[in-house]
Amino acid sequence: MEQRRWTLNDFDIGKPLGKGKFGQVYLVREKSSNHIVALKVLFKSQLQHSEVVHQLRREVEIQSHLRHPNILRLYGYFYDQKRVYLILEYALKGELYKELQKCKYFSERRAATYLASLARALIYCHGKHVIHRDIKPENILIGAQGELKIADFGWSVHAFNRRRTMCGTLDYLPPEMVENVEHDASVDIWSLGVMCYEFLYGVPPFDAKEHSETYRKIVRVDLKFPPKPIVSSTAKDLIRQMLVKDSSQRLPLHKLLEHPWIVQNAEPSGVYRG
Ligand code: AMP
């Protein structure tokens, strides 16, 4: 998919892949290359109404410059009077959170393989000064080979030390973000730690009925490991090293890749095939 000016006429539209908050995603074929891609159709009126135009611009700007096997490619975009269209890499195996729902929780081999691939993708992002800030299963898709693809860069920033008011779920946010103090790339280490826990236990660690209770658990780092499912102590050790209140003390991502749990469990190919 080369860089060029696109229009809707360049694509044959196939089946709907899903529906998001601001529009639909379709499986499409680019006519001249026969390339199969996903086309995300967003309604300008809805974007303007929700004041997310800025967020979308940033998402497109950031994601279109990233090239990594575990980051969903954004090939380009175009628009007409009513809609904005994003041309995205097609992730054949769908959404990670659905897979997790289906399995309830993942084996250590699968969780470690996933975690290592996400760590590599985030090392790449951080090397380009991009902080994702919204790492969670809902924002991750699965490619044809079973490889994870980080999608949705709507909350990402191309800078360090940002403050921002957040909306939506608190579950994956580190203490410095829920308390709205300055933060840096280590926020992604925290969220990855939360996901590692959720991969292994099926629920995020600070889950609670009330928003205020989750908030309290996060700022106190009230981390508990239930007796079931049985999880190895090396996995718990890794999670404890990622979910650290002092962001400067969180295990750096390159060290995560050398952690015994990752070394012993992650598939060297980086792909979990079941
Ligand atoms: P979204 O608006 O990004 O939440 O997308 C809505 C739904 O469409 C998602 O929940 C996925 O099921 C599906 N979807 C979005 N993007 C892709 C993609 N690149 N490949 C396959 N399915 C996708």
mmCIF file of C-alpha atoms and ligand atoms in Angstrom:
data_model
loop_
_atom_site.group_PDB
_atom_site.id
_atom_site.type_symbol
_atom_site.label_atom_id
_atom_site.label_comp_id
_atom_site.label_asym_id
_atom_site.label_seq_id
_atom_site.Cartn_x
_atom_site.Cartn_y
_atom_site.Cartn_z
ATOM 1 C CA MET A 1 0.000 0.000 0.000
ATOM 2 C CA GLU A 2 1.991 2.991 -1.233
ATOM 3 C CA GLN A 3 1.481 6.557 -0.033
ATOM 4 C CA ARG A 4 -1.085 8.247 -2.238
ATOM 5 C CA ARG A 5 -4.383 10.059 -2.335
ATOM 6 C CA TRP A 6 -7.179 7.567 -1.691
ATOM 7 C CA THR A 7 -10.921 7.678 -2.336
ATOM 8 C CA LEU A 8 -13.716 5.241 -1.559
ATOM 9 C CA ASN A 9 -13.684 4.189 -5.248
ATOM 10 C CA ASP A 10 -10.277 2.567 -4.716
ATOM 11 C CA PHE A 11 -11.883 -0.142 -2.558
ATOM 12 C CA ASP A 12 -14.299 -3.038 -2.891
ATOM 13 C CA ILE A 13 -16.244 -3.129 0.362
ATOM 14 C CA GLY A 14 -16.675 -6.517 2.043
ATOM 15 C CA LYS A 15 -18.183 -7.702 5.300
ATOM 16 C CA PRO A 16 -18.455 -5.533 8.416
ATOM 17 C CA LEU A 17 -15.752 -6.484 10.955
ATOM 18 C CA GLY A 18 -17.182 -4.624 13.888
ATOM 19 C CA LYS A 19 -18.712 -1.514 15.259
ATOM 20 C CA GLY A 20 -16.938 1.017 17.449
ATOM 21 C CA LYS A 21 -18.050 4.123 19.265
ATOM 22 C CA PHE A 22 -17.663 6.394 16.237
ATOM 23 C CA GLY A 23 -18.392 4.166 13.270
ATOM 24 C CA GLN A 24 -17.981 0.843 11.524
ATOM 25 C CA VAL A 25 -15.012 -1.195 10.350
ATOM 26 C CA TYR A 26 -15.207 -3.152 7.069
ATOM 27 C CA LEU A 27 -13.073 -5.742 5.402
ATOM 28 C CA VAL A 28 -12.112 -4.220 2.036
ATOM 29 C CA ARG A 29 -9.947 -4.935 -0.985
ATOM 30 C CA GLU A 30 -7.836 -2.242 -2.569
ATOM 31 C CA LYS A 31 -8.665 -2.658 -6.271
ATOM 32 C CA SER A 32 -5.311 -1.954 -7.952
ATOM 33 C CA SER A 33 -3.137 -4.088 -5.628
ATOM 34 C CA ASN A 34 -5.737 -6.625 -4.434
ATOM 35 C CA HIS A 35 -4.496 -5.898 -0.935
ATOM 36 C CA ILE A 36 -6.950 -6.906 1.830
ATOM 37 C CA VAL A 37 -7.195 -4.254 4.531
ATOM 38 C CA ALA A 38 -9.637 -2.975 7.146
ATOM 39 C CA LEU A 39 -11.409 0.309 6.496
ATOM 40 C CA LYS A 40 -12.585 2.218 9.553
ATOM 41 C CA VAL A 41 -15.364 4.652 8.752
ATOM 42 C CA LEU A 42 -15.891 7.478 11.241
ATOM 43 C CA PHE A 43 -18.652 10.074 11.075
ATOM 44 C CA LYS A 44 -17.352 13.644 11.281
ATOM 45 C CA SER A 45 -20.510 14.796 13.075
ATOM 46 C CA GLN A 46 -19.989 12.257 15.865
ATOM 47 C CA LEU A 47 -16.288 13.100 16.160
ATOM 48 C CA GLN A 48 -17.027 16.813 16.423
ATOM 49 C CA HIS A 49 -19.836 16.222 18.853
ATOM 50 C CA SER A 50 -17.549 14.250 21.177
ATOM 51 C CA GLU A 51 -14.630 16.673 20.744
ATOM 52 C CA VAL A 52 -12.248 13.890 19.714
ATOM 53 C CA VAL A 53 -11.046 15.464 16.447
ATOM 54 C CA HIS A 54 -7.744 16.397 18.097
ATOM 55 C CA GLN A 55 -7.349 12.896 19.460
ATOM 56 C CA LEU A 56 -7.965 11.346 16.036
ATOM 57 C CA ARG A 57 -5.434 13.651 14.361
ATOM 58 C CA ARG A 58 -2.816 12.627 16.888
ATOM 59 C CA GLU A 59 -3.697 8.957 16.554
ATOM 60 C CA VAL A 60 -3.294 9.113 12.751
ATOM 61 C CA GLU A 61 -0.104 11.154 12.945
ATOM 62 C CA ILE A 62 1.503 8.757 15.436
ATOM 63 C CA GLN A 63 0.248 5.374 14.207
ATOM 64 C CA SER A 64 1.038 6.045 10.525
ATOM 65 C CA HIS A 65 4.716 6.479 11.398
ATOM 66 C CA LEU A 66 5.095 3.264 13.389
ATOM 67 C CA ARG A 67 6.385 0.078 11.710
ATOM 68 C CA HIS A 68 6.517 -2.967 13.971
ATOM 69 C CA PRO A 69 5.147 -6.521 13.621
ATOM 70 C CA ASN A 70 3.195 -6.088 16.878
ATOM 71 C CA ILE A 71 1.706 -2.684 16.062
ATOM 72 C CA LEU A 72 -1.306 -2.419 13.766
ATOM 73 C CA ARG A 73 -0.261 -0.557 10.603
ATOM 74 C CA LEU A 74 -2.167 2.539 9.584
ATOM 75 C CA TYR A 75 -1.570 2.826 5.840
ATOM 76 C CA GLY A 76 -3.360 6.096 5.249
ATOM 77 C CA TYR A 77 -6.586 8.027 5.518
ATOM 78 C CA PHE A 78 -8.997 10.051 3.408
ATOM 79 C CA TYR A 79 -12.291 11.813 3.929
ATOM 80 C CA ASP A 80 -15.415 13.091 2.231
ATOM 81 C CA GLN A 81 -18.037 15.568 3.390
ATOM 82 C CA LYS A 82 -19.508 13.351 6.074
ATOM 83 C CA ARG A 83 -16.896 10.756 6.944
ATOM 84 C CA VAL A 84 -13.243 10.101 7.750
ATOM 85 C CA TYR A 85 -11.774 6.762 6.556
ATOM 86 C CA LEU A 86 -8.760 5.044 8.105
ATOM 87 C CA ILE A 87 -6.976 2.355 6.074
ATOM 88 C CA LEU A 88 -5.760 -0.201 8.613
ATOM 89 C CA GLU A 89 -3.921 -3.486 8.566
ATOM 90 C CA TYR A 90 -6.449 -6.339 8.806
ATOM 91 C CA ALA A 91 -6.172 -8.384 12.000
ATOM 92 C CA LEU A 92 -7.677 -11.730 10.991
ATOM 93 C CA LYS A 93 -8.128 -13.232 14.458
ATOM 94 C CA GLY A 94 -9.991 -10.297 15.977
ATOM 95 C CA GLU A 95 -9.910 -8.958 19.475
ATOM 96 C CA LEU A 96 -7.698 -10.071 22.345
ATOM 97 C CA TYR A 97 -10.280 -9.346 25.029
ATOM 98 C CA LYS A 98 -12.744 -11.715 23.354
ATOM 99 C CA GLU A 99 -10.113 -14.444 23.253
ATOM 100 C CA LEU A 100 -9.432 -13.880 26.945
ATOM 101 C CA GLN A 101 -13.165 -13.977 27.707
ATOM 102 C CA LYS A 102 -13.437 -17.245 25.808
ATOM 103 C CA CYS A 103 -10.469 -18.896 27.556
ATOM 104 C CA LYS A 104 -11.160 -17.212 30.949
ATOM 105 C CA TYR A 105 -7.378 -16.995 31.475
ATOM 106 C CA PHE A 106 -4.267 -17.898 29.492
ATOM 107 C CA SER A 107 -1.576 -20.497 30.142
ATOM 108 C CA GLU A 108 1.781 -19.151 31.352
ATOM 109 C CA ARG A 109 3.321 -20.012 27.983
ATOM 110 C CA ARG A 110 0.718 -18.021 26.128
ATOM 111 C CA ALA A 111 0.754 -15.088 28.591
ATOM 112 C CA ALA A 112 4.571 -14.867 28.503
ATOM 113 C CA THR A 113 4.674 -14.995 24.701
ATOM 114 C CA TYR A 114 2.097 -12.227 24.484
ATOM 115 C CA LEU A 115 3.816 -10.156 27.155
ATOM 116 C CA ALA A 116 7.222 -10.375 25.438
ATOM 117 C CA SER A 117 5.741 -9.323 22.085
ATOM 118 C CA LEU A 118 3.971 -6.344 23.665
ATOM 119 C CA ALA A 119 7.147 -5.369 25.520
ATOM 120 C CA ARG A 120 9.069 -5.380 22.220
ATOM 121 C CA ALA A 121 6.412 -3.213 20.559
ATOM 122 C CA LEU A 122 6.500 -0.748 23.474
ATOM 123 C CA ILE A 123 10.318 -0.631 23.469
ATOM 124 C CA TYR A 124 10.021 0.364 19.807
ATOM 125 C CA CYS A 125 7.380 3.058 20.612
ATOM 126 C CA HIS A 126 9.337 4.467 23.532
ATOM 127 C CA GLY A 127 12.441 4.610 21.323
ATOM 128 C CA LYS A 128 10.433 6.968 19.135
ATOM 129 C CA HIS A 129 9.241 8.921 22.198
ATOM 130 C CA VAL A 130 5.714 7.606 21.792
ATOM 131 C CA ILE A 131 3.897 6.639 24.997
ATOM 132 C CA HIS A 132 0.763 4.574 24.346
ATOM 133 C CA ARG A 133 -0.945 5.254 27.726
ATOM 134 C CA ASP A 134 -3.945 3.038 27.026
ATOM 135 C CA ILE A 135 -2.595 -0.503 26.921
ATOM 136 C CA LYS A 136 -5.434 -2.950 27.661
ATOM 137 C CA PRO A 137 -6.916 -6.077 26.012
ATOM 138 C CA GLU A 138 -9.670 -4.018 24.288
ATOM 139 C CA ASN A 139 -6.990 -2.142 22.334
ATOM 140 C CA ILE A 140 -5.149 -5.200 21.070
ATOM 141 C CA LEU A 141 -5.995 -7.256 17.988
ATOM 142 C CA ILE A 142 -4.685 -10.637 16.843
ATOM 143 C CA GLY A 143 -3.123 -11.177 13.403
ATOM 144 C CA ALA A 144 -3.367 -14.193 11.099
ATOM 145 C CA GLN A 145 -0.389 -15.977 12.715
ATOM 146 C CA GLY A 146 -1.699 -15.378 16.240
ATOM 147 C CA GLU A 147 0.617 -12.400 16.746
ATOM 148 C CA LEU A 148 -0.636 -9.470 18.823
ATOM 149 C CA LYS A 149 -1.137 -6.068 17.217
ATOM 150 C CA ILE A 150 -1.399 -2.971 19.385
ATOM 151 C CA ALA A 151 -4.129 -0.766 17.936
ATOM 152 C CA ASP A 152 -5.878 2.398 19.056
ATOM 153 C CA PHE A 153 -3.320 5.115 19.651
ATOM 154 C CA GLY A 154 -6.088 7.558 20.638
ATOM 155 C CA TRP A 155 -4.516 8.324 23.997
ATOM 156 C CA SER A 156 -0.890 8.171 22.944
ATOM 157 C CA VAL A 157 1.411 11.162 23.150
ATOM 158 C CA HIS A 158 4.572 12.104 21.371
ATOM 159 C CA ALA A 159 6.266 13.634 24.364
ATOM 160 C CA PHE A 160 7.309 13.085 27.947
ATOM 161 C CA ASN A 161 5.827 14.355 31.175
ATOM 162 C CA ARG A 162 2.209 14.949 30.348
ATOM 163 C CA ARG A 163 -0.828 15.591 32.458
ATOM 164 C CA ARG A 164 -4.275 14.819 31.216
ATOM 165 C CA THR A 165 -7.743 14.168 32.514
ATOM 166 C CA MET A 166 -8.817 10.661 31.640
ATOM 167 C CA CYS A 167 -12.233 9.201 31.148
ATOM 168 C CA GLY A 168 -13.350 5.573 30.970
ATOM 169 C CA THR A 169 -11.955 2.641 32.915
ATOM 170 C CA LEU A 170 -9.320 3.254 35.572
ATOM 171 C CA ASP A 171 -8.296 -0.380 35.766
ATOM 172 C CA TYR A 172 -5.084 -0.148 33.733
ATOM 173 C CA LEU A 173 -3.918 3.284 34.894
ATOM 174 C CA PRO A 174 -0.921 3.709 37.200
ATOM 175 C CA PRO A 175 -1.070 5.748 40.429
ATOM 176 C CA GLU A 176 0.562 8.814 38.833
ATOM 177 C CA MET A 177 -2.108 8.922 36.132
ATOM 178 C CA VAL A 178 -5.129 8.408 38.373
ATOM 179 C CA GLU A 179 -3.706 11.096 40.673
ATOM 180 C CA ASN A 180 -3.063 13.233 37.556
ATOM 181 C CA VAL A 181 0.562 14.052 38.317
ATOM 182 C CA GLU A 182 3.390 14.117 35.780
ATOM 183 C CA HIS A 183 4.133 10.826 34.077
ATOM 184 C CA ASP A 184 6.431 9.331 31.473
ATOM 185 C CA ALA A 185 6.930 6.147 29.408
ATOM 186 C CA SER A 186 6.902 4.010 32.561
ATOM 187 C CA VAL A 187 3.083 4.306 32.619
ATOM 188 C CA ASP A 188 3.098 1.664 29.859
ATOM 189 C CA ILE A 189 5.144 -0.694 32.074
ATOM 190 C CA TRP A 190 2.442 -0.458 34.737
ATOM 191 C CA SER A 191 -0.379 -1.159 32.256
ATOM 192 C CA LEU A 192 1.573 -4.095 30.877
ATOM 193 C CA GLY A 193 1.893 -5.441 34.441
ATOM 194 C CA VAL A 194 -1.880 -5.111 34.890
ATOM 195 C CA MET A 195 -2.406 -7.014 31.632
ATOM 196 C CA CYS A 196 0.022 -9.741 32.618
ATOM 197 C CA TYR A 197 -2.014 -10.265 35.794
ATOM 198 C CA GLU A 198 -5.252 -10.300 33.790
ATOM 199 C CA PHE A 199 -3.818 -12.814 31.279
ATOM 200 C CA LEU A 200 -3.032 -15.185 34.149
ATOM 201 C CA TYR A 201 -6.026 -14.616 36.440
ATOM 202 C CA GLY A 202 -8.739 -13.493 34.011
ATOM 203 C CA VAL A 203 -9.486 -10.284 35.905
ATOM 204 C CA PRO A 204 -7.395 -7.119 36.327
ATOM 205 C CA PRO A 205 -5.739 -6.791 39.776
ATOM 206 C CA PHE A 206 -7.511 -3.642 41.011
ATOM 207 C CA ASP A 207 -10.951 -4.649 39.814
ATOM 208 C CA ALA A 208 -13.773 -3.479 42.099
ATOM 209 C CA LYS A 209 -17.473 -2.711 41.922
ATOM 210 C CA GLU A 210 -17.015 0.994 42.541
ATOM 211 C CA HIS A 211 -14.738 3.371 40.627
ATOM 212 C CA SER A 212 -13.625 4.868 43.975
ATOM 213 C CA GLU A 213 -12.579 1.440 45.255
ATOM 214 C CA THR A 214 -10.455 0.765 42.143
ATOM 215 C CA TYR A 215 -8.892 4.213 42.613
ATOM 216 C CA ARG A 216 -8.037 3.431 46.219
ATOM 217 C CA LYS A 217 -6.558 0.037 45.322
ATOM 218 C CA ILE A 218 -4.390 1.541 42.558
ATOM 219 C CA VAL A 219 -2.908 4.367 44.627
ATOM 220 C CA ARG A 220 -2.167 1.949 47.478
ATOM 221 C CA VAL A 221 -0.964 -0.723 45.047
ATOM 222 C CA ASP A 222 -3.264 -3.156 46.829
ATOM 223 C CA LEU A 223 -2.008 -6.193 44.907
ATOM 224 C CA LYS A 224 -3.316 -9.639 45.879
ATOM 225 C CA PHE A 225 -2.838 -12.969 44.142
ATOM 226 C CA PRO A 226 -5.776 -15.362 44.494
ATOM 227 C CA PRO A 227 -5.010 -19.062 45.169
ATOM 228 C CA LYS A 228 -6.733 -20.121 41.926
ATOM 229 C CA PRO A 229 -5.826 -20.369 39.103
ATOM 230 C CA ILE A 230 -2.403 -21.596 40.164
ATOM 231 C CA VAL A 231 0.276 -19.229 38.917
ATOM 232 C CA SER A 232 4.032 -19.746 39.287
ATOM 233 C CA SER A 233 5.974 -17.623 41.769
ATOM 234 C CA THR A 234 8.265 -16.379 38.974
ATOM 235 C CA ALA A 235 5.238 -14.907 37.166
ATOM 236 C CA LYS A 236 4.104 -13.220 40.387
ATOM 237 C CA ASP A 237 7.625 -11.899 40.908
ATOM 238 C CA LEU A 238 7.561 -10.267 37.474
ATOM 239 C CA ILE A 239 4.136 -8.697 38.090
ATOM 240 C CA ARG A 240 5.334 -7.322 41.457
ATOM 241 C CA GLN A 241 8.323 -5.741 39.729
ATOM 242 C CA MET A 242 6.086 -3.992 37.181
ATOM 243 C CA LEU A 243 3.335 -2.800 39.536
ATOM 244 C CA VAL A 244 5.510 -0.488 41.616
ATOM 245 C CA LYS A 245 4.147 2.862 42.795
ATOM 246 C CA ASP A 246 7.417 4.737 42.247
ATOM 247 C CA SER A 247 7.499 4.816 38.439
ATOM 248 C CA SER A 248 11.306 5.063 38.330
ATOM 249 C CA GLN A 249 11.526 1.682 40.108
ATOM 250 C CA ARG A 250 9.412 -0.310 37.619
ATOM 251 C CA LEU A 251 11.223 -3.054 35.765
ATOM 252 C CA PRO A 252 12.504 -1.555 32.474
ATOM 253 C CA LEU A 253 11.069 -3.320 29.413
ATOM 254 C CA HIS A 254 14.432 -4.612 28.166
ATOM 255 C CA LYS A 255 14.953 -6.220 31.594
ATOM 256 C CA LEU A 256 11.472 -7.711 31.402
ATOM 257 C CA LEU A 257 12.614 -9.607 28.300
ATOM 258 C CA GLU A 258 15.455 -11.107 30.379
ATOM 259 C CA HIS A 259 13.256 -12.047 33.343
ATOM 260 C CA PRO A 260 13.363 -15.831 34.083
ATOM 261 C CA TRP A 261 9.580 -16.183 33.626
ATOM 262 C CA ILE A 262 9.770 -14.703 30.116
ATOM 263 C CA VAL A 263 12.945 -16.602 29.208
ATOM 264 C CA GLN A 264 11.463 -19.918 30.402
ATOM 265 C CA ASN A 265 7.952 -19.496 28.979
ATOM 266 C CA ALA A 266 7.829 -17.168 25.965
ATOM 267 C CA GLU A 267 7.943 -18.819 22.523
ATOM 268 C CA PRO A 268 11.224 -17.752 20.884
ATOM 269 C CA SER A 269 9.321 -17.122 17.634
ATOM 270 C CA GLY A 270 7.245 -14.489 19.462
ATOM 271 C CA VAL A 271 4.057 -16.111 18.215
ATOM 272 C CA TYR A 272 1.667 -18.252 20.238
ATOM 273 C CA ARG A 273 0.079 -20.910 18.055
ATOM 274 C CA GLY A 274 -1.826 -22.811 20.759
HETATM 275 P P1 AMP B 1 -13.101 0.140 16.823
HETATM 276 O O1 AMP B 1 -13.955 1.243 16.245
HETATM 277 O O2 AMP B 1 -11.652 0.374 16.598
HETATM 278 O O3 AMP B 1 -13.441 -0.161 18.246
HETATM 279 O O4 AMP B 1 -13.439 -1.174 15.975
HETATM 280 C C1 AMP B 1 -14.668 -1.812 16.070
HETATM 281 C C2 AMP B 1 -14.476 -3.314 15.926
HETATM 282 O O5 AMP B 1 -14.059 -3.628 14.608
HETATM 283 C C3 AMP B 1 -13.390 -3.873 16.821
HETATM 284 O O6 AMP B 1 -13.905 -4.182 18.051
HETATM 285 C C4 AMP B 1 -12.926 -5.101 16.028
HETATM 286 O O7 AMP B 1 -13.767 -6.198 16.258
HETATM 287 C C5 AMP B 1 -13.104 -4.683 14.608
HETATM 288 N N1 AMP B 1 -11.846 -4.169 14.031
HETATM 289 C C6 AMP B 1 -11.372 -2.915 14.131
HETATM 290 N N2 AMP B 1 -10.227 -2.780 13.475
HETATM 291 C C7 AMP B 1 -9.928 -3.976 12.936
HETATM 292 C C8 AMP B 1 -8.853 -4.492 12.139
HETATM 293 N N3 AMP B 1 -7.834 -3.705 11.785
HETATM 294 N N4 AMP B 1 -8.874 -5.787 11.773
HETATM 295 C C9 AMP B 1 -9.912 -6.578 12.158
HETATM 296 N N5 AMP B 1 -10.941 -6.170 12.911
HETATM 297 C C10 AMP B 1 -10.976 -4.879 13.293
#
